[in-house]
Tab-separated table of C-alpha atoms in Angstrom:
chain	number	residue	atom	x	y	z
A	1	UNK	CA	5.270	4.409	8.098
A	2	UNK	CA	4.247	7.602	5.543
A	3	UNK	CA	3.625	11.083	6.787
A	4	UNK	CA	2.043	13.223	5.024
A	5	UNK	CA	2.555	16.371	5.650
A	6	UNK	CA	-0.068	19.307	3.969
A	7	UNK	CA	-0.117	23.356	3.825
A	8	UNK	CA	-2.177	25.425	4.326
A	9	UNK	CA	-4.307	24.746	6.353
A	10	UNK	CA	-6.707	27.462	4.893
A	11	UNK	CA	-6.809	29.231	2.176
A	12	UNK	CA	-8.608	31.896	1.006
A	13	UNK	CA	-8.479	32.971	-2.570
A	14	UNK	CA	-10.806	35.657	-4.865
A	15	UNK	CA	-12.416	34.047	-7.451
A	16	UNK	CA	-10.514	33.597	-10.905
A	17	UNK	CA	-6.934	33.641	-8.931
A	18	UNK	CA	-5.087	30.740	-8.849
A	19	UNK	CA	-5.009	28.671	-5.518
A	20	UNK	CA	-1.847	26.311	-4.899
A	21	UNK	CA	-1.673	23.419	-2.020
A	22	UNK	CA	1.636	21.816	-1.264
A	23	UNK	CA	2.215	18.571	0.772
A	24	UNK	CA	5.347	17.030	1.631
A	25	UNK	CA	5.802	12.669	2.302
A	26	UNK	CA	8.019	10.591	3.958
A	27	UNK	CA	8.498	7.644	2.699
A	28	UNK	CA	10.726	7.080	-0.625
A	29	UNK	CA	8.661	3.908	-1.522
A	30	UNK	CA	5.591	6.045	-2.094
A	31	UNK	CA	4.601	6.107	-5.717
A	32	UNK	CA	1.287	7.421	-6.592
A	33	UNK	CA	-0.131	10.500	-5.057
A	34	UNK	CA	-3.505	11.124	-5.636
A	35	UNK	CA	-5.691	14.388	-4.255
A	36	UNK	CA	-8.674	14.221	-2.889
A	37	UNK	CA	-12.017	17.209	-3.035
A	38	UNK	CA	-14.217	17.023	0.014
A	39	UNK	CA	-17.690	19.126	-0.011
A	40	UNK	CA	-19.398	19.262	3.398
A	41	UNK	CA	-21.248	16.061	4.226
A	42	UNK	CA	-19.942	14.227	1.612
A	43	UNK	CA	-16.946	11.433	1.421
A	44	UNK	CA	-13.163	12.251	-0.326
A	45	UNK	CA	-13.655	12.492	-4.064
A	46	UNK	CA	-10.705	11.887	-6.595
A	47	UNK	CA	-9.552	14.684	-8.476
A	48	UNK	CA	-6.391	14.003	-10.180
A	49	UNK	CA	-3.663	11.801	-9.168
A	50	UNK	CA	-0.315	11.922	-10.396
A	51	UNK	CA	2.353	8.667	-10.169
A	52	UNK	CA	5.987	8.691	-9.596
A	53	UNK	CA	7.195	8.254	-12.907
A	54	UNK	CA	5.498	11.882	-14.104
A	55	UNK	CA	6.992	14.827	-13.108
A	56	UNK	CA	3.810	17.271	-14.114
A	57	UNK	CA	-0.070	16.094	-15.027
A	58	UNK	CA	-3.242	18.627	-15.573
A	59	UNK	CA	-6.735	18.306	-15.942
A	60	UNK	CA	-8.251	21.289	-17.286
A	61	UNK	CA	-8.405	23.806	-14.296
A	62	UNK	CA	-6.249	21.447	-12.216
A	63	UNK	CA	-2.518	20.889	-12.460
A	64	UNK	CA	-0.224	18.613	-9.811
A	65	UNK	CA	3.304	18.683	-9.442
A	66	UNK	CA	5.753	16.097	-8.125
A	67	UNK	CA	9.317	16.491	-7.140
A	68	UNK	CA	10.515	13.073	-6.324
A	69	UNK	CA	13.999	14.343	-4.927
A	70	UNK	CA	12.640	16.379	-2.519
A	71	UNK	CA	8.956	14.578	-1.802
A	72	UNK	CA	7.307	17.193	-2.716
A	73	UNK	CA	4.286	17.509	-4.389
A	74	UNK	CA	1.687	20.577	-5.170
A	75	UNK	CA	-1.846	20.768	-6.500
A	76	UNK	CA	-2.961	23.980	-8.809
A	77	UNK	CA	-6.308	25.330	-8.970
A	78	UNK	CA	-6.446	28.011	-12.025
A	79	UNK	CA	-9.217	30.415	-12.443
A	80	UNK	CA	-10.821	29.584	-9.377
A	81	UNK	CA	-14.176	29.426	-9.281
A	82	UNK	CA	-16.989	29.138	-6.227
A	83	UNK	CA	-17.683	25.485	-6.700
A	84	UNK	CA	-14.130	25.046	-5.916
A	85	UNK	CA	-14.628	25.965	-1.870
A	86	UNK	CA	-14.264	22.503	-0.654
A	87	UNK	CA	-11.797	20.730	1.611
A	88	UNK	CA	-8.596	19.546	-0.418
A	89	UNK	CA	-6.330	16.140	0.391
A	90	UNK	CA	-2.989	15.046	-0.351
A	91	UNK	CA	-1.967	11.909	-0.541
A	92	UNK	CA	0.411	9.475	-0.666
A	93	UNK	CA	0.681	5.032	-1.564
A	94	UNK	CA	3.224	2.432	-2.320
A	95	UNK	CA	0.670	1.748	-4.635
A	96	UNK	CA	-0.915	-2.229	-5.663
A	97	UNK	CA	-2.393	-2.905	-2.692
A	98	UNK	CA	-1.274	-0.298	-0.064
A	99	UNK	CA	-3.389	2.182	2.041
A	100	UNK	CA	-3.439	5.470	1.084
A	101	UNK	CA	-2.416	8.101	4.034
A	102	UNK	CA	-3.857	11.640	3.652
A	103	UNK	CA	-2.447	14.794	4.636
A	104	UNK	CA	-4.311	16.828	7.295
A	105	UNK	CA	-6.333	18.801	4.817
A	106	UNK	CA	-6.909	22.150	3.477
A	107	UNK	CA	-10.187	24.322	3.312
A	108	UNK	CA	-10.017	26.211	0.237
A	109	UNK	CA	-12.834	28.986	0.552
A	110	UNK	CA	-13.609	31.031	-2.560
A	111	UNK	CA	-14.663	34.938	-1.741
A	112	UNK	CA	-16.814	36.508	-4.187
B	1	UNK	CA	-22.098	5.646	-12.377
B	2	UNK	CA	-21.429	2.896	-9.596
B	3	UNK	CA	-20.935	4.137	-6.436
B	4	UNK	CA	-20.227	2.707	-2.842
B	5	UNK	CA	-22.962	2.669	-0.664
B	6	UNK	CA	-23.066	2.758	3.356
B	7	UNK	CA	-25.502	2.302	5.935
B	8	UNK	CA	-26.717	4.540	8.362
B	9	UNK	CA	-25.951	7.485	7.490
B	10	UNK	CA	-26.379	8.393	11.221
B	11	UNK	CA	-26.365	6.355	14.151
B	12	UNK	CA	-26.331	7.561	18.003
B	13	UNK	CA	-25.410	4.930	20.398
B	14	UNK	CA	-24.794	4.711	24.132
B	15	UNK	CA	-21.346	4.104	25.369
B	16	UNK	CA	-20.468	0.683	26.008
B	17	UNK	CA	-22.982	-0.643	23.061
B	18	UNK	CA	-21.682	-2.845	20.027
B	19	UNK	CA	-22.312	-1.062	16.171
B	20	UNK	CA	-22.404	-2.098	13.235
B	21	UNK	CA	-21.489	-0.295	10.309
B	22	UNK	CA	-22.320	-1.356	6.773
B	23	UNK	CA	-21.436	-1.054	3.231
B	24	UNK	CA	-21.931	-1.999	0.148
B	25	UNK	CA	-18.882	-1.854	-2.285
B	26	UNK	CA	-18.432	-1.063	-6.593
B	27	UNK	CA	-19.596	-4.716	-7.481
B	28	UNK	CA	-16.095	-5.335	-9.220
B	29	UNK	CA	-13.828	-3.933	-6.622
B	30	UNK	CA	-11.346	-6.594	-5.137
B	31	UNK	CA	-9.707	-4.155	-2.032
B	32	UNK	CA	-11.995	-2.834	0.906
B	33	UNK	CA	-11.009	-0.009	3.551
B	34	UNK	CA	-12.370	1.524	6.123
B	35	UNK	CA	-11.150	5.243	7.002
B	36	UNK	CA	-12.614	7.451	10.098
B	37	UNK	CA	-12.645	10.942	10.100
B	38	UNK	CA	-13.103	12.863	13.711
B	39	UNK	CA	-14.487	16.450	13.034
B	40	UNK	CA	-12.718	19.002	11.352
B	41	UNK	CA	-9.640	16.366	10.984
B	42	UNK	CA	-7.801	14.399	8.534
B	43	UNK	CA	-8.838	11.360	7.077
B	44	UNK	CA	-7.232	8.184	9.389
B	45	UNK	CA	-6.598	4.480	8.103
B	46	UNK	CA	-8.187	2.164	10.054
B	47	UNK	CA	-7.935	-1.556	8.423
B	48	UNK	CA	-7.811	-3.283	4.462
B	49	UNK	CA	-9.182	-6.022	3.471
B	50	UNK	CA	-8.271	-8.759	0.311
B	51	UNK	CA	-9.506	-11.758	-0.548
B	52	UNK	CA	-11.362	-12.105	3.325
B	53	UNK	CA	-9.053	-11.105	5.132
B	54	UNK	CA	-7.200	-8.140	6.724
B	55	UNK	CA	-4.292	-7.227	4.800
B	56	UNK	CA	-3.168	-4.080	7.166
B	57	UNK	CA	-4.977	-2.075	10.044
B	58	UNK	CA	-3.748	0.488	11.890
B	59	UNK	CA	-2.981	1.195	15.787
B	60	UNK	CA	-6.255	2.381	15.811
B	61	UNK	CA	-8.102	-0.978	14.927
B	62	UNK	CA	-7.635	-2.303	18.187
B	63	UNK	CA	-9.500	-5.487	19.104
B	64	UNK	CA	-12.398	-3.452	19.607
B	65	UNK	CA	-12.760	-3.188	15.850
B	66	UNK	CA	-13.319	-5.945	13.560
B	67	UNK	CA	-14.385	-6.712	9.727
B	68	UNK	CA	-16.268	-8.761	8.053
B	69	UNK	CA	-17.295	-9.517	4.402
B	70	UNK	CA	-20.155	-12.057	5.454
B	71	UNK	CA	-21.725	-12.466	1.860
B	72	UNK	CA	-20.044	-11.326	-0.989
B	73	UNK	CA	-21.462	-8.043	-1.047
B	74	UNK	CA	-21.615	-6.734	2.259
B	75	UNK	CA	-18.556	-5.549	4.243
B	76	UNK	CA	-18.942	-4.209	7.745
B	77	UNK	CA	-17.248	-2.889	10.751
B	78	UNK	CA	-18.126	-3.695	13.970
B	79	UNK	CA	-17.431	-1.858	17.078
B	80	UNK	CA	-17.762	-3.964	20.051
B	81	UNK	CA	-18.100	-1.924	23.135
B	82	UNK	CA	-18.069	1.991	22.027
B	83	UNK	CA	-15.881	4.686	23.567
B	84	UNK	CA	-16.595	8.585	23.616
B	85	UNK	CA	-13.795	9.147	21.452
B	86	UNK	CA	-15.550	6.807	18.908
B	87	UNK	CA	-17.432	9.775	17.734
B	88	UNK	CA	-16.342	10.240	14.277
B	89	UNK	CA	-17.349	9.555	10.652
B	90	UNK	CA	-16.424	6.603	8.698
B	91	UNK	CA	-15.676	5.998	5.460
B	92	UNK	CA	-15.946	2.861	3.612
B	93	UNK	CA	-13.659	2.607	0.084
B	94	UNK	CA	-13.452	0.009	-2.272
B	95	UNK	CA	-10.799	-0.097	-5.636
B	96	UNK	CA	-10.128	-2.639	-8.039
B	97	UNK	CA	-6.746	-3.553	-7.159
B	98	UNK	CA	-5.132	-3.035	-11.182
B	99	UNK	CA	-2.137	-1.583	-10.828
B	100	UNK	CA	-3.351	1.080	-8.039
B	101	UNK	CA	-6.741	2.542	-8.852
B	102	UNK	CA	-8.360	5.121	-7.828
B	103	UNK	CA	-10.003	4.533	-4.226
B	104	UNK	CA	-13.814	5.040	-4.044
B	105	UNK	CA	-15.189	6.605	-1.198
B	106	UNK	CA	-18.868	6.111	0.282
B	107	UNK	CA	-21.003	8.981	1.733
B	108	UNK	CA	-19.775	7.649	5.352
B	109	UNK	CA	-21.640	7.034	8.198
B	110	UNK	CA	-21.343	9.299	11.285
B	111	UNK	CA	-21.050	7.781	14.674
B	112	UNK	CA	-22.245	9.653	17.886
B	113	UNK	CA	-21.354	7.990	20.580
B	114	UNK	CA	-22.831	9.252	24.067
């Protein structure tokens, strides 16, 4: 089955730098890769998603990258800001009616 | 902005008792998950469910665990006899089902089993 595989596992970044996450999957089949924000007490929320046939997508402050060759992909925080500090997910479906497997996670903190 | 509700937010049980865990998903949505979430950990599959039935569930969903969608509206998960290692949140999610769709998340409902 997938594996998703996610780094770091923290991050700390000042405010208005960038923050990147990278994750890593397993199996070739997977086609859409979607990223999940967690804030404390609260369930996954989607962020941005990005499917197999795009190599790049951004949302305003948010970018996500996908290498397909190498199953790959990365998610880009510009211009970081303290509402950003949240726990960040990767990851990774065959897509139509197939689960969706996360990556282990990664807490983003924000310093002032 | 619809949203996928779940009931209790909180429940403490004794080990060895059967819970029930409810929710309520988007009125439109087709496909129905339930995910658990031990503290501090990732996000785990546990079972999907499409037109009432299970479509996949994971090594997890043992036959401890079971689903239901008794009414159109409601879909729980039932824990028969609760372990320690129970403890965890869970997450209910609910999509559409066109094309893939973005999976919708509830506010979960954390388990404390003692």
């Amino acid at each position: 089955g997938e594996n998703v595989e996610q780094h770091p596992s923290t991050l700390s970044v000042q405010e208005g730098d960038s923050a990147v996450i990278k994750c890593t999957y397993s199996d070739s089949a997977s086609n859409y890769f979607p990223w999940y924000k967690q804030e404390l007490g609260k369930g996954p929320q989607l962020i941005i998603d990005i499917r197999s046939n795009v190599g790049e997508k951004k949302d305003q402050r948010i970018a996500v990258t996908l290498n397909k060759t190498a199953k790959h992909f990365s998610l880009h925080i510009t211009e970081t800001q303290p509402e950003d500090s949240a726990v960040y997910f990767c990851a990774a479906s065959r897509g139509r009616d197939d689960k969706i497997i996360f990556g282990k996670g990664t807490r983003l903190h924000i310093l002032p | 902005e619809p949203e996928v509700t779940q009931t209790p937010s909180h429940q403490v049980t004794q080990m060895g008792q059967e819970v029930i865990l409810r929710c309520v998903p988007i009125s439109n949505h087709l496909y129905f998950y339930w995910y658990r979430q031990i503290l501090g950990q990732k996000v785990e599959f546990l079972v999907s469910f499409y037109n009432n039935e299970i479509s996949e569930k994971s090594e997890i969903f043992d036959d401890q665990f079971s689903v239901e969608r008794p009414d159109g509206s409601n879909f729980t998960l039932k824990i028969r006899s609760t372990k320690l290692e129970d403890s965890a949140m869970y997450f209910c999610a609910s999509r559409t089902g066109r094309n893939t769709g973005e999976l919708f998340f509830g506010e979960g409902s954390r388990l404390t089993v003692l």
